[in-house]
CSV table of C-alpha atoms in Angstrom, one decimal:
chain,number,residue,atom,x,y,z
A,889,MET,CA,-36.3,46.8,-26.9
A,890,ASN,CA,-34.9,43.4,-27.7
A,891,ASN,CA,-31.7,43.5,-29.7
A,892,THR,CA,-30.9,39.8,-29.8
A,893,ALA,CA,-31.7,37.2,-32.5
A,894,LEU,CA,-31.2,33.4,-32.5
A,895,ILE,CA,-29.5,32.1,-35.6
A,896,MET,CA,-30.2,28.4,-36.1
A,897,ILE,CA,-27.9,27.0,-38.7
A,898,ASP,CA,-28.1,23.9,-40.9
A,899,MET,CA,-30.1,21.6,-38.6
A,900,GLN,CA,-31.5,19.9,-41.7
A,901,LYS,CA,-32.4,16.3,-41.8
A,902,GLY,CA,-29.5,15.7,-44.3
A,903,PHE,CA,-27.1,16.3,-41.4
A,904,LEU,CA,-29.2,14.5,-38.7
A,905,ASN,CA,-30.1,11.2,-40.4
A,906,PRO,CA,-27.5,8.4,-40.0
A,907,ALA,CA,-28.5,7.1,-43.5
A,908,SER,CA,-27.4,10.4,-45.1
A,909,PRO,CA,-23.9,10.8,-46.6
A,910,CYS,CA,-23.8,14.2,-44.8
A,911,TYR,CA,-24.5,12.8,-41.4
A,912,ILE,CA,-22.9,14.6,-38.5
A,913,ALA,CA,-22.4,12.5,-35.4
A,914,GLY,CA,-23.6,14.5,-32.5
A,915,ALA,CA,-26.1,16.8,-34.3
A,916,ALA,CA,-29.2,14.7,-33.7
A,917,ALA,CA,-28.5,14.7,-30.0
A,918,THR,CA,-28.8,18.5,-29.9
A,919,VAL,CA,-32.3,18.6,-31.4
A,920,PRO,CA,-34.2,18.7,-28.1
A,921,ALA,CA,-32.0,21.5,-26.7
A,922,CYS,CA,-32.3,23.4,-29.9
A,923,ALA,CA,-36.1,22.9,-29.9
A,924,LYS,CA,-36.3,24.3,-26.4
A,925,VAL,CA,-34.3,27.4,-27.3
A,926,ILE,CA,-36.5,28.0,-30.4
A,927,ARG,CA,-39.6,27.8,-28.3
A,928,HIS,CA,-38.2,30.1,-25.7
A,929,CYS,CA,-37.4,32.7,-28.4
A,930,ARG,CA,-40.8,32.5,-30.0
A,931,GLU,CA,-42.4,33.0,-26.6
A,932,ASN,CA,-40.2,36.0,-25.8
A,933,ARG,CA,-40.3,37.7,-29.2
A,934,ILE,CA,-36.7,37.0,-29.9
A,935,PRO,CA,-36.4,36.7,-33.7
A,936,VAL,CA,-35.5,33.2,-34.9
A,937,PHE,CA,-33.5,33.0,-38.1
A,938,PHE,CA,-33.3,29.5,-39.7
A,939,VAL,CA,-30.3,29.7,-42.0
A,940,THR,CA,-29.9,26.6,-44.1
A,941,ARG,CA,-27.9,25.3,-47.0
A,942,ARG,CA,-29.5,24.9,-50.4
A,943,TYR,CA,-27.9,23.9,-53.6
A,944,ARG,CA,-29.2,24.1,-57.2
A,945,ALA,CA,-29.9,20.9,-59.1
A,946,ASP,CA,-27.3,21.7,-61.8
A,947,GLY,CA,-24.5,22.0,-59.2
A,948,SER,CA,-23.6,25.6,-60.1
A,949,ASP,CA,-23.6,26.7,-56.5
A,950,VAL,CA,-22.0,23.7,-54.8
A,951,GLU,CA,-18.5,24.4,-53.3
A,952,HIS,CA,-15.9,22.8,-55.6
A,953,THR,CA,-14.4,21.0,-52.6
A,954,ARG,CA,-17.8,19.4,-51.8
A,955,PHE,CA,-18.9,18.7,-55.3
A,956,ALA,CA,-17.8,15.1,-55.6
A,957,ALA,CA,-19.5,14.1,-52.3
A,958,TRP,CA,-22.6,16.0,-53.3
A,959,ARG,CA,-22.8,14.3,-56.7
A,960,GLU,CA,-21.9,10.8,-55.5
A,961,GLY,CA,-24.1,11.1,-52.4
A,962,GLY,CA,-27.3,11.5,-54.3
A,963,LYS,CA,-27.0,15.3,-54.2
A,964,PRO,CA,-27.8,15.6,-50.5
A,965,VAL,CA,-29.0,18.8,-49.0
A,966,SER,CA,-30.5,19.8,-52.2
A,967,PRO,CA,-34.1,20.2,-53.4
A,968,ALA,CA,-33.4,17.3,-55.7
A,969,CYS,CA,-32.6,14.7,-53.0
A,970,PRO,CA,-35.0,12.3,-51.2
A,971,ASP,CA,-36.9,13.8,-48.3
A,972,ALA,CA,-35.3,11.4,-45.8
A,973,ILE,CA,-31.9,13.0,-46.3
A,974,GLY,CA,-33.3,16.4,-47.4
A,975,MET,CA,-33.3,20.0,-46.5
A,976,ASP,CA,-36.2,20.1,-44.0
A,977,ASP,CA,-35.7,20.9,-40.3
A,978,PRO,CA,-36.7,18.3,-37.8
A,979,GLU,CA,-40.4,18.2,-36.8
A,980,GLU,CA,-39.4,19.1,-33.2
A,981,PHE,CA,-38.7,22.6,-34.3
A,982,GLY,CA,-42.2,23.3,-35.5
A,983,THR,CA,-42.9,26.5,-37.4
A,984,ASP,CA,-44.2,29.9,-36.4
A,985,PRO,CA,-45.3,32.9,-38.5
A,986,SER,CA,-42.6,35.0,-36.9
A,987,ASP,CA,-39.8,32.7,-38.1
A,988,TYR,CA,-37.3,34.0,-40.7
A,989,ARG,CA,-35.7,31.7,-43.2
A,990,VAL,CA,-32.5,32.4,-45.1
A,991,PHE,CA,-30.8,30.1,-47.6
A,992,LYS,CA,-27.1,30.2,-47.8
A,993,PRO,CA,-24.8,28.7,-50.5
A,994,ARG,CA,-21.6,28.4,-48.4
A,995,PHE,CA,-20.5,27.8,-44.8
A,996,SER,CA,-21.1,31.2,-43.2
A,997,ALA,CA,-24.7,32.4,-42.6
A,998,PHE,CA,-23.5,35.8,-43.7
A,999,PHE,CA,-21.7,34.8,-46.9
A,1000,GLN,CA,-23.6,36.2,-49.9
A,1001,THR,CA,-26.9,36.2,-48.0
A,1002,GLU,CA,-29.4,38.9,-46.9
A,1003,LEU,CA,-28.9,38.1,-43.2
A,1004,ASP,CA,-26.8,41.1,-42.2
A,1005,GLY,CA,-29.2,43.5,-43.9
A,1006,MET,CA,-32.2,42.0,-42.1
A,1007,LEU,CA,-30.5,42.0,-38.7
A,1008,ARG,CA,-29.6,45.7,-39.2
A,1009,ARG,CA,-33.2,46.5,-40.1
A,1010,LEU,CA,-34.4,44.8,-37.0
A,1011,GLY,CA,-31.8,46.6,-34.8
A,1012,ILE,CA,-30.1,43.4,-33.8
A,1013,ARG,CA,-26.8,43.8,-32.0
A,1014,THR,CA,-26.3,40.3,-30.5
A,1015,VAL,CA,-26.5,37.0,-32.3
A,1016,VAL,CA,-26.9,33.7,-30.5
A,1017,LEU,CA,-25.6,30.9,-32.7
A,1018,ALA,CA,-26.9,27.3,-32.6
A,1019,GLY,CA,-27.0,24.4,-35.1
A,1020,THR,CA,-24.3,22.4,-36.9
A,1021,THR,CA,-21.5,22.0,-37.6
A,1022,THR,CA,-19.4,23.8,-35.0
A,1023,PRO,CA,-16.1,23.9,-37.0
A,1024,ASN,CA,-17.7,24.9,-40.3
A,1025,CYS,CA,-21.0,26.8,-40.4
A,1026,ILE,CA,-21.1,27.9,-36.8
A,1027,ARG,CA,-17.5,29.0,-36.7
A,1028,THR,CA,-17.5,30.9,-40.0
A,1029,SER,CA,-20.7,32.6,-39.0
A,1030,CYS,CA,-19.1,33.5,-35.6
A,1031,TYR,CA,-16.1,35.2,-37.2
A,1032,ASP,CA,-18.2,37.0,-39.8
A,1033,ALA,CA,-20.6,38.2,-37.1
A,1034,ILE,CA,-17.8,39.6,-34.9
A,1035,SER,CA,-16.3,41.2,-38.0
A,1036,LEU,CA,-19.7,42.8,-38.7
A,1037,GLU,CA,-19.8,44.3,-35.2
A,1038,TYR,CA,-22.3,41.9,-33.6
A,1039,ASN,CA,-21.8,40.4,-30.1
A,1040,VAL,CA,-21.7,36.7,-30.5
A,1041,ALA,CA,-22.8,33.9,-28.1
A,1042,VAL,CA,-22.4,30.3,-29.1
A,1043,LEU,CA,-24.8,27.8,-27.4
A,1044,THR,CA,-22.5,25.0,-26.3
A,1045,ASP,CA,-25.2,22.4,-26.0
A,1046,CYS,CA,-27.0,23.4,-29.2
A,1047,THR,CA,-24.0,23.0,-31.5
A,1048,SER,CA,-22.3,19.9,-32.7
A,1049,SER,CA,-19.3,18.3,-34.4
A,1050,ALA,CA,-18.2,15.0,-35.8
A,1051,THR,CA,-16.1,14.3,-32.7
A,1052,GLU,CA,-15.9,15.7,-29.1
A,1053,GLU,CA,-12.4,16.9,-29.7
A,1054,ILE,CA,-13.4,18.9,-32.8
A,1055,GLN,CA,-16.2,20.4,-30.7
A,1056,ARG,CA,-13.9,21.4,-27.8
A,1057,SER,CA,-11.1,22.8,-29.9
A,1058,ASN,CA,-13.5,24.9,-32.0
A,1059,LEU,CA,-15.4,26.3,-29.0
A,1060,ARG,CA,-12.0,27.2,-27.4
A,1061,ASP,CA,-10.8,29.0,-30.6
A,1062,MET,CA,-14.1,31.0,-30.8
A,1063,GLU,CA,-13.9,32.0,-27.1
A,1064,ASN,CA,-10.3,33.1,-27.8
A,1065,ILE,CA,-11.4,35.7,-30.3
A,1066,GLY,CA,-14.2,37.0,-28.0
A,1067,ALA,CA,-17.3,34.9,-28.6
A,1068,GLN,CA,-19.2,34.0,-25.4
A,1069,LEU,CA,-19.8,30.4,-24.7
A,1070,ILE,CA,-23.0,29.7,-22.9
A,1071,SER,CA,-25.5,26.8,-22.6
A,1072,GLY,CA,-29.0,27.1,-23.9
A,1073,ALA,CA,-30.4,26.6,-20.4
A,1074,ASP,CA,-28.2,29.3,-18.8
A,1075,TRP,CA,-29.2,31.7,-21.6
A,1076,MET,CA,-32.9,31.0,-21.2
A,1077,ALA,CA,-32.5,31.5,-17.4
A,1078,GLY,CA,-31.2,35.0,-18.0
A,1079,ALA,CA,-27.4,34.7,-18.1
A,1080,PRO,CA,-26.3,38.0,-19.7
A,1081,ILE,CA,-24.4,38.3,-23.0
A,1082,ASN,CA,-21.8,41.0,-22.9
A,1083,ASP,CA,-22.7,44.0,-25.1
A,1084,SER,CA,-19.1,44.7,-26.0
A,1085,ALA,CA,-20.2,46.2,-29.4
A,1086,ALA,CA,-22.2,49.0,-27.7
A,1087,GLU,CA,-19.5,49.7,-25.2
A,1088,VAL,CA,-16.8,50.1,-27.9
A,1089,GLN,CA,-19.1,52.2,-30.0
A,1090,ARG,CA,-19.6,54.6,-27.1
A,1091,LEU,CA,-15.8,54.8,-26.5
A,1092,VAL,CA,-15.0,55.5,-30.1
A,1093,GLN,CA,-17.9,58.0,-30.5
A,1094,LYS,CA,-16.7,60.1,-27.5
A,1095,GLY,CA,-13.0,59.8,-28.6
A,1096,ILE,CA,-10.8,57.4,-26.8
B,1344,MET,CA,0.1,30.7,-67.6
B,1345,ASN,CA,0.6,30.9,-63.9
B,1346,ASN,CA,-2.7,30.9,-62.0
B,1347,THR,CA,-1.4,30.6,-58.5
B,1348,ALA,CA,-0.7,33.4,-55.9
B,1349,LEU,CA,1.0,33.4,-52.5
B,1350,ILE,CA,-1.0,35.1,-49.8
B,1351,MET,CA,1.3,36.0,-46.9
B,1352,ILE,CA,-0.9,37.1,-44.0
B,1353,ASP,CA,-0.1,39.2,-40.9
B,1354,MET,CA,3.6,38.4,-40.5
B,1355,GLN,CA,4.0,41.8,-38.9
B,1356,LYS,CA,6.5,42.5,-36.2
B,1357,GLY,CA,3.6,43.2,-33.8
B,1358,PHE,CA,2.9,39.4,-33.8
B,1359,LEU,CA,6.6,38.3,-33.9
B,1360,ASN,CA,8.2,40.3,-31.1
B,1361,PRO,CA,8.0,38.7,-27.7
B,1362,ALA,CA,7.7,42.2,-26.2
B,1363,SER,CA,4.5,42.9,-28.1
B,1364,PRO,CA,1.1,42.4,-26.5
B,1365,CYS,CA,0.0,40.6,-29.7
B,1366,TYR,CA,2.9,38.2,-29.7
B,1367,ILE,CA,2.1,34.8,-31.2
B,1368,ALA,CA,4.4,32.0,-29.9
B,1369,GLY,CA,5.5,30.1,-33.0
B,1370,ALA,CA,5.2,32.9,-35.5
B,1371,ALA,CA,8.8,34.1,-35.4
B,1372,ALA,CA,10.1,30.5,-36.0
B,1373,THR,CA,8.3,30.5,-39.4
B,1374,VAL,CA,10.1,33.6,-40.7
B,1375,PRO,CA,12.9,31.7,-42.5
B,1376,ALA,CA,10.5,29.3,-44.2
B,1377,CYS,CA,8.2,32.1,-45.2
B,1378,ALA,CA,11.1,34.1,-46.5
B,1379,LYS,CA,12.2,31.2,-48.7
B,1380,VAL,CA,8.8,30.8,-50.2
B,1381,ILE,CA,8.5,34.5,-50.9
B,1382,ARG,CA,11.9,34.4,-52.7
B,1383,HIS,CA,10.8,31.4,-54.7
B,1384,CYS,CA,7.6,33.1,-55.8
B,1385,ARG,CA,9.4,36.3,-56.9
B,1386,GLU,CA,11.9,34.2,-58.9
B,1387,ASN,CA,9.1,32.3,-60.5
B,1388,ARG,CA,6.7,35.1,-61.2
B,1389,ILE,CA,4.2,33.9,-58.8
B,1390,PRO,CA,2.4,37.0,-57.5
B,1391,VAL,CA,3.0,37.6,-53.7
B,1392,PHE,CA,0.2,39.4,-51.8
B,1393,PHE,CA,1.1,40.7,-48.4
B,1394,VAL,CA,-2.2,41.1,-46.6
B,1395,THR,CA,-1.7,42.8,-43.2
B,1396,ARG,CA,-3.9,44.2,-40.5
B,1397,ARG,CA,-4.1,48.0,-40.1
B,1398,TYR,CA,-6.2,49.9,-37.7
B,1399,ARG,CA,-7.1,53.6,-37.6
B,1400,ALA,CA,-5.8,55.7,-34.7
B,1401,ASP,CA,-9.3,56.6,-33.4
B,1402,GLY,CA,-10.3,52.9,-33.0
B,1403,SER,CA,-13.2,53.1,-35.4
B,1404,ASP,CA,-12.2,50.0,-37.3
B,1405,VAL,CA,-10.9,47.8,-34.5
B,1406,GLU,CA,-13.0,44.7,-33.8
B,1407,HIS,CA,-15.1,45.3,-30.6
B,1408,THR,CA,-13.8,42.0,-29.1
B,1409,ARG,CA,-10.2,43.2,-29.6
B,1410,PHE,CA,-10.7,46.8,-28.6
B,1411,ALA,CA,-9.7,46.6,-25.0
B,1412,ALA,CA,-6.5,44.7,-25.7
B,1413,TRP,CA,-5.7,47.1,-28.6
B,1414,ARG,CA,-6.2,50.2,-26.4
B,1415,GLU,CA,-4.5,48.9,-23.3
B,1416,GLY,CA,-1.6,47.4,-25.3
B,1417,GLY,CA,-0.5,50.7,-26.7
B,1418,LYS,CA,-2.6,50.2,-29.8
B,1419,PRO,CA,-0.5,47.5,-31.3
B,1420,VAL,CA,-0.6,46.7,-35.0
B,1421,SER,CA,-1.6,50.3,-35.8
B,1422,PRO,CA,0.2,53.1,-37.5
B,1423,ALA,CA,0.2,54.8,-34.1
B,1424,CYS,CA,2.2,52.2,-32.3
B,1425,PRO,CA,6.0,52.1,-31.8
B,1426,ASP,CA,8.0,50.5,-34.6
B,1427,ALA,CA,9.2,47.7,-32.4
B,1428,ILE,CA,5.7,46.3,-32.1
B,1429,GLY,CA,4.4,47.7,-35.3
B,1430,MET,CA,3.0,46.8,-38.6
B,1431,ASP,CA,6.1,46.2,-40.7
B,1432,ASP,CA,7.1,42.8,-42.0
B,1433,PRO,CA,10.3,41.3,-40.9
B,1434,GLU,CA,13.4,42.4,-42.8
B,1435,GLU,CA,14.0,38.8,-44.0
B,1436,PHE,CA,11.1,39.2,-46.4
B,1437,GLY,CA,12.7,42.0,-48.3
B,1438,THR,CA,10.7,43.9,-50.9
B,1439,ASP,CA,10.2,43.6,-54.6
B,1440,PRO,CA,8.5,45.9,-57.1
B,1441,SER,CA,6.2,43.0,-58.1
B,1442,ASP,CA,4.8,42.7,-54.5
B,1443,TYR,CA,1.2,43.5,-53.8
B,1444,ARG,CA,0.1,44.9,-50.5
B,1445,VAL,CA,-3.5,44.8,-49.2
B,1446,PHE,CA,-4.6,46.1,-45.8
B,1447,LYS,CA,-7.4,44.3,-44.0
B,1448,PRO,CA,-9.5,45.4,-41.1
B,1449,ARG,CA,-10.6,41.9,-39.9
B,1450,PHE,CA,-9.5,38.3,-39.7
B,1451,SER,CA,-10.0,37.2,-43.3
B,1452,ALA,CA,-7.8,38.5,-46.1
B,1453,PHE,CA,-11.0,38.7,-48.2
B,1454,PHE,CA,-13.3,40.5,-45.7
B,1455,GLN,CA,-14.0,44.0,-47.0
B,1456,THR,CA,-10.8,44.1,-49.0
B,1457,GLU,CA,-9.9,44.4,-52.7
B,1458,LEU,CA,-8.1,41.0,-52.7
B,1459,ASP,CA,-10.8,39.0,-54.5
B,1460,GLY,CA,-11.1,41.5,-57.3
B,1461,MET,CA,-7.4,41.7,-57.8
B,1462,LEU,CA,-7.0,37.9,-57.9
B,1463,ARG,CA,-9.7,37.7,-60.5
B,1464,ARG,CA,-8.1,40.3,-62.7
B,1465,LEU,CA,-4.9,38.4,-62.6
B,1466,GLY,CA,-6.6,35.1,-63.5
B,1467,ILE,CA,-5.6,33.5,-60.2
B,1468,ARG,CA,-7.4,30.2,-59.4
B,1469,THR,CA,-5.2,28.8,-56.6
B,1470,VAL,CA,-4.2,30.6,-53.5
B,1471,VAL,CA,-1.4,29.4,-51.3
B,1472,LEU,CA,-1.8,30.6,-47.7
B,1473,ALA,CA,1.0,31.4,-45.3
B,1474,GLY,CA,1.5,33.6,-42.3
B,1475,THR,CA,-0.2,33.9,-38.9
B,1476,THR,CA,-2.3,32.9,-37.0
B,1477,THR,CA,-3.6,29.6,-38.3
B,1478,PRO,CA,-6.9,29.6,-36.3
B,1479,ASN,CA,-7.8,33.1,-37.1
B,1480,CYS,CA,-6.5,34.9,-40.2
B,1481,ILE,CA,-5.3,31.9,-42.1
B,1482,ARG,CA,-8.4,29.9,-41.4
B,1483,THR,CA,-11.0,32.6,-42.2
B,1484,SER,CA,-9.1,33.3,-45.4
B,1485,CYS,CA,-9.2,29.6,-46.2
B,1486,TYR,CA,-12.9,29.3,-45.8
B,1487,ASP,CA,-13.6,32.5,-47.7
B,1488,ALA,CA,-11.2,31.5,-50.5
B,1489,ILE,CA,-13.0,28.1,-50.9
B,1490,SER,CA,-16.3,29.9,-50.8
B,1491,LEU,CA,-15.1,32.2,-53.6
B,1492,GLU,CA,-14.1,29.2,-55.8
B,1493,TYR,CA,-10.4,29.2,-55.3
B,1494,ASN,CA,-8.3,26.1,-54.8
B,1495,VAL,CA,-6.6,26.5,-51.4
B,1496,ALA,CA,-3.3,25.2,-50.2
B,1497,VAL,CA,-2.1,25.9,-46.6
B,1498,LEU,CA,1.7,25.8,-46.1
B,1499,THR,CA,2.0,23.8,-42.9
B,1500,ASP,CA,5.5,25.1,-41.9
B,1501,CYS,CA,4.8,28.7,-42.9
B,1502,THR,CA,1.8,29.1,-40.6
B,1503,SER,CA,1.7,29.3,-36.8
B,1504,SER,CA,-0.4,29.3,-33.7
B,1505,ALA,CA,-0.1,30.0,-30.0
B,1506,THR,CA,0.2,26.3,-29.3
B,1507,GLU,CA,1.0,23.1,-31.2
B,1508,GLU,CA,-2.4,21.7,-30.4
B,1509,ILE,CA,-4.2,24.8,-31.9
B,1510,GLN,CA,-2.0,24.5,-35.0
B,1511,ARG,CA,-2.8,20.8,-35.4
B,1512,SER,CA,-6.6,21.0,-34.8
B,1513,ASN,CA,-7.0,23.9,-37.2
B,1514,LEU,CA,-4.9,22.3,-40.0
B,1515,ARG,CA,-7.1,19.2,-39.6
B,1516,ASP,CA,-10.3,21.2,-39.8
B,1517,MET,CA,-9.2,23.0,-42.9
B,1518,GLU,CA,-8.1,19.7,-44.6
B,1519,ASN,CA,-11.6,18.3,-43.7
B,1520,ILE,CA,-13.3,21.0,-45.9
B,1521,GLY,CA,-11.0,20.5,-48.8
B,1522,ALA,CA,-7.9,22.7,-48.3
B,1523,GLN,CA,-4.7,21.0,-49.2
B,1524,LEU,CA,-1.9,20.8,-46.6
B,1525,ILE,CA,1.6,21.0,-47.9
B,1526,SER,CA,5.0,22.1,-46.7
B,1527,GLY,CA,6.7,25.1,-48.3
B,1528,ALA,CA,9.6,22.9,-49.3
B,1529,ASP,CA,7.4,20.3,-51.0
B,1530,TRP,CA,5.5,23.1,-52.8
B,1531,MET,CA,8.7,24.7,-54.1
B,1532,ALA,CA,9.9,21.3,-55.2
B,1533,GLY,CA,6.9,21.0,-57.5
B,1534,ALA,CA,4.3,19.0,-55.5
B,1535,PRO,CA,1.0,19.8,-57.3
B,1536,ILE,CA,-2.0,21.5,-55.9
B,1537,ASN,CA,-5.3,20.0,-57.0
B,1538,ASP,CA,-7.2,22.1,-59.4
B,1539,SER,CA,-10.6,21.0,-58.1
B,1540,ALA,CA,-12.2,24.4,-59.0
B,1541,ALA,CA,-11.4,23.9,-62.7
B,1542,GLU,CA,-12.5,20.3,-62.7
B,1543,VAL,CA,-15.9,21.2,-61.1
B,1544,GLN,CA,-16.3,24.1,-63.5
B,1545,ARG,CA,-16.0,21.8,-66.5
B,1546,LEU,CA,-18.4,19.3,-65.0
B,1547,VAL,CA,-21.1,21.9,-64.4
B,1548,GLN,CA,-20.6,23.6,-67.7
B,1549,LYS,CA,-21.1,20.4,-69.7
B,1550,GLY,CA,-24.1,19.4,-67.5
B,1551,ILE,CA,-23.5,16.9,-64.8
């Protein structure tokens, strides 16, 4: 039984379009690699969770530290903003009846969302993280996932940052706390993800 | 009325002693600066929260990614480990009847702890973060605090990392999402921390 899920985070047009005030240099270049991984998961019955940011039009759920940029930038990444800098995923991702969609109000895919409950219901033990940005939404999701007992793999070529240096330093820090770094191609080719969570569970159950 | 609290994270001997398997280069050097800030807070009725890691002896609450190191390292940072590499704070911090102590099982001071509830009860709107390590427990606490509507200041000389580069890159990432970087000396001398949370609350309440 498959106990792995792909978590595709915040690959919304608002972050991909150079005309958007939320533009993340590097994110658009990962769209093809992300699209390949999404297709692979759908073909192999690996659940795909699209976890994306959504704000209310009155600003009541926008982080206070982002509020000025959100208001001045035409309220990007909100249902109220123009489609071109909006909340939709790129067309390359397509849609599938098996997709799950979760809206999050903060950085982490787990923060005040139903994601953890759904993953538990599905028996997911390993989460594969992709999307943008590496220092913020990928990284907070990584720390939360490890804290919640999931194995975590981060797809190095399917995540992105404003600069190469930010990308590198954040991947290193995540690896230092036990996340596994792997390329989308290697993962699709069968490179294993360590099931550290199951191993530790067995050790504690039998009494270390 | 004071609406600021100091959150002193994981400055336990287990991270400060070079003989400990959890030793963080850089942490011991921050003890004097941390001790000064703690004393300042006690003298000025700014609540001090010591939030420290504690694991159960059977390993049932150790992160799976840290489990092997915890077991092989003589279960550091646990009630079961020798005092020399244990969970106590350095003597320089002293104790005060007004101190709060919170135990956390994961990186973030907010993850599955009572901290947020206590801060709300006390009317705290701004948290000042100090302790170790910058990339892990300080940073996850910073993101969670912003997500929970607190203003966040990180004391640059009262936080530490395994290398200077890790310290720099993590301070930069936190500043990028709206945390304020400030030295302990400047903060004690009266440098203000922006009350962005209150400002945004007023804007949303009156209808933006």
